[in-house]
Short mmCIF file of C-alpha atoms in Angstrom, two decimals:
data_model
loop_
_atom_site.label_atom_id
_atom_site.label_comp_id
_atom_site.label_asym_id
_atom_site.label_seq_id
_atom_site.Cartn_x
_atom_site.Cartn_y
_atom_site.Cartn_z
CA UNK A 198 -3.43 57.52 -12.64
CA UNK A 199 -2.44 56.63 -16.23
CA UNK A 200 1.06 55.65 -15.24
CA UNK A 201 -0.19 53.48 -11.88
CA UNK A 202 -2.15 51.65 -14.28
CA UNK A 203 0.93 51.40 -16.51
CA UNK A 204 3.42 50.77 -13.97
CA UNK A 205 0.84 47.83 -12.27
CA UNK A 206 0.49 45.95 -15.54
CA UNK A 207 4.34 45.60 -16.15
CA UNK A 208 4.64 44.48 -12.82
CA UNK A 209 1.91 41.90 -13.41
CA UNK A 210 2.97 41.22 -16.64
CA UNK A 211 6.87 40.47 -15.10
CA UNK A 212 5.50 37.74 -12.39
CA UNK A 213 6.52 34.51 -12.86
CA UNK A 214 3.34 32.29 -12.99
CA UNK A 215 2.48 30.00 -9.80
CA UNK A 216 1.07 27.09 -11.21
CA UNK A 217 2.47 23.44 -10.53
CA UNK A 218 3.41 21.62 -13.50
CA UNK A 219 0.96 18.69 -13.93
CA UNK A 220 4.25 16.05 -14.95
CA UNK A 221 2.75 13.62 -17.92
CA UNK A 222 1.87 10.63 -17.60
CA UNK A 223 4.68 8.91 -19.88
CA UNK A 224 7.51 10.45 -17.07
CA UNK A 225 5.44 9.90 -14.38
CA UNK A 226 6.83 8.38 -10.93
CA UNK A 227 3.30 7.20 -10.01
CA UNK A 228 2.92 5.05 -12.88
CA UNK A 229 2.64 1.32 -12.24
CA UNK A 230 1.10 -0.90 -9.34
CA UNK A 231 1.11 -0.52 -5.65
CA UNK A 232 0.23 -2.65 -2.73
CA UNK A 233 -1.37 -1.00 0.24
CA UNK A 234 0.72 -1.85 3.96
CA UNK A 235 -0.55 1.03 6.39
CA UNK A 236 -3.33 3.86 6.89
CA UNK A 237 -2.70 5.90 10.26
CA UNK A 238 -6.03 8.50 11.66
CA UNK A 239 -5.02 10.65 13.91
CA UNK A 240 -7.52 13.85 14.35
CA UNK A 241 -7.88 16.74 17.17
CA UNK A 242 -8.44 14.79 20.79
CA UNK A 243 -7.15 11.56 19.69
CA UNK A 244 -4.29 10.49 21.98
CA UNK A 245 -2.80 7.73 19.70
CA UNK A 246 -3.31 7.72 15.99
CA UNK A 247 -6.11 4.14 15.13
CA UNK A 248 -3.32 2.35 12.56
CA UNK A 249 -5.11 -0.15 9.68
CA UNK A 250 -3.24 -2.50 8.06
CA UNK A 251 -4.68 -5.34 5.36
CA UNK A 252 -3.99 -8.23 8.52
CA UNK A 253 -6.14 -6.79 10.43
CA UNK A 254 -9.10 -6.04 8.81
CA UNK A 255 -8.47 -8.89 6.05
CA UNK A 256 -8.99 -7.06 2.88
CA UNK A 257 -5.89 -5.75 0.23
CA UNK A 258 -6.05 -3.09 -1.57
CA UNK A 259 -4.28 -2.14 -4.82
CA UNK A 260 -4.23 0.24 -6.83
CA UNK A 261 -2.87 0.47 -10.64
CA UNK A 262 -1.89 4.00 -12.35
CA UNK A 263 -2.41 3.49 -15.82
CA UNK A 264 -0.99 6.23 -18.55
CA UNK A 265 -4.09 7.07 -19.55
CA UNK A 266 -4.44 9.09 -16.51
CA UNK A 267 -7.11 6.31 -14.59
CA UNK A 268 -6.73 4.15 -11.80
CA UNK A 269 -7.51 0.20 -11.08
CA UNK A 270 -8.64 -0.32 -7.57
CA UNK A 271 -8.44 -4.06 -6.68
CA UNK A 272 -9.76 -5.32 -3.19
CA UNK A 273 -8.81 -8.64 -2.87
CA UNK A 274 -7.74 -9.26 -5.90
CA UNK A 275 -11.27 -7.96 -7.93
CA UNK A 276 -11.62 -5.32 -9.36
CA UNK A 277 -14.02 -2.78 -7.17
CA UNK A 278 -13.83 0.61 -9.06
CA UNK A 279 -11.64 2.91 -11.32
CA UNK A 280 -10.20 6.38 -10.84
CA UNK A 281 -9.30 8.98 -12.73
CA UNK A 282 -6.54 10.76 -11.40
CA UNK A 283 -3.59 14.02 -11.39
CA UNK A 284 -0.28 13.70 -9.81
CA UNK A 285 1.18 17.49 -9.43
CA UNK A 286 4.63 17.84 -8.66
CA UNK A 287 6.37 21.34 -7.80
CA UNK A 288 9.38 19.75 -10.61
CA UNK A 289 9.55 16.85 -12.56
CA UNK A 290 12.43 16.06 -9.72
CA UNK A 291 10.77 16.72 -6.80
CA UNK A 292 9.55 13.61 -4.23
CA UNK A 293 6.40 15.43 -3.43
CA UNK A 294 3.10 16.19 -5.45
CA UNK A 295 -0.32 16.16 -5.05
CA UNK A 296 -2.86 13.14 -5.70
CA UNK A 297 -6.45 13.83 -6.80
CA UNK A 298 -8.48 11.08 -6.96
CA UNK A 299 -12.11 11.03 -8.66
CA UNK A 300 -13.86 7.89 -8.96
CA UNK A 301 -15.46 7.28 -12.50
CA UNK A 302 -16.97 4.00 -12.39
CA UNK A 303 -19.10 1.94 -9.97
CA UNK A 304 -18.92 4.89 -6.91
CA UNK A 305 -17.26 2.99 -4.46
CA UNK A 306 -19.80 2.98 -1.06
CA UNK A 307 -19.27 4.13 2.09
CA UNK A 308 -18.86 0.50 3.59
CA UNK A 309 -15.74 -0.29 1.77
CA UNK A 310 -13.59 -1.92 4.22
CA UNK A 311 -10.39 0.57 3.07
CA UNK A 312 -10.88 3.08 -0.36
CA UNK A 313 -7.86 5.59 -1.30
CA UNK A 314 -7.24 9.07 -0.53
CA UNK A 315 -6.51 12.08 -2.55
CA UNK A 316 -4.01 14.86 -0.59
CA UNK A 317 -0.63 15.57 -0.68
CA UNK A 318 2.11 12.94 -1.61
CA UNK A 319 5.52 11.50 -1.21
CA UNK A 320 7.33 9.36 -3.51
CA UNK A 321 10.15 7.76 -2.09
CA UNK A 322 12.23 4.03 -2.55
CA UNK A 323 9.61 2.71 -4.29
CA UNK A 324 6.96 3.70 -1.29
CA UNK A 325 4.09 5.91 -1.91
CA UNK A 326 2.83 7.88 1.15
CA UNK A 327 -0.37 10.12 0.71
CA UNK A 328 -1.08 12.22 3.50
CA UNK A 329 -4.77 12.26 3.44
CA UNK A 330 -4.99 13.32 7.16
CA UNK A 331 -3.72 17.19 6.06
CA UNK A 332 -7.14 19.25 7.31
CA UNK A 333 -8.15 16.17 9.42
CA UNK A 334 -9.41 14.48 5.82
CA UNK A 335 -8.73 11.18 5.73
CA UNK A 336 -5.87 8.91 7.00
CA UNK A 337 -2.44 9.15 5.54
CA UNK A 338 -1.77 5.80 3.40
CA UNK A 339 1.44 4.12 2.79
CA UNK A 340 1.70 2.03 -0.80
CA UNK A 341 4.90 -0.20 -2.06
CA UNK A 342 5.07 -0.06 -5.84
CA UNK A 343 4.83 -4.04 -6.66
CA UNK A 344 4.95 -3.79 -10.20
#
């Protein structure tokens, strides 16, 4: 029994840890301001996915990473709400991450016109894609970085 216990904590001891590396903010990809273009909901039944674009429901969204780890949501141009947020990426290198978005000032309500999501992420040619449909949780968003 002695040496199970032994032999079990130099195996644990050996692992590699599993954690993604939260990248900081100063070599972050995110950093900077985006422009919103597209959300796309598609959930279980739906035959087509319902696409939103700013045209067509006449509001713009945008949405400014700052270094100190917060975001700037603009609708039209005013200032609605800020974010806090974390951008994981599997290496500094890598195109995809994880967004988490937490709203820390002036909730936004639940008849915004369009509000971000937080799920899994894609940075690529200057267009930020967050696939907040994953689990059937919100539609996947596409940003172009405008600043």
């Amino acid at each position: 029994m002695k040496y199970t216990f032994l032999l079990l904590t130099i195996l644990f001891m050996a692992c590699p840890k599993l954690e993604q590396e939260t990248i900081q903010p100063a070599n972050n990809s995110i950093l900077g301001t985006w422009q919103w273009v597209e959300s796309n909901f598609i959930t279980r039944g739906m035959s087509e996915p319902e696409i939103t674009t700013p045209d067509g429901i006449g509001h713009q969204m945008t949405l400014t990473f700052n270094s100190d780890l917060s975001v700037d949501l603009l609708l039209n141009g005013q200032q609605v709400t800020e974010y806090k947020y974390e951008f994981r990426k599997e290496a500094e290198d890598a195109p995809r991450g994880f967004l988490d978005l937490t709203p820390i000032t002036n909730n936004p309500s639940s008849d915004m016109p369009v509000r971000p999501t937080s799920g899994p992420c894609r940075i690529k040619n200057d267009t930020l894609t967050i696939y907040g449909g994953y689990n059937d949780a919100g539609p996947t968003q596409k940003f172009v970085r405008i600043e």
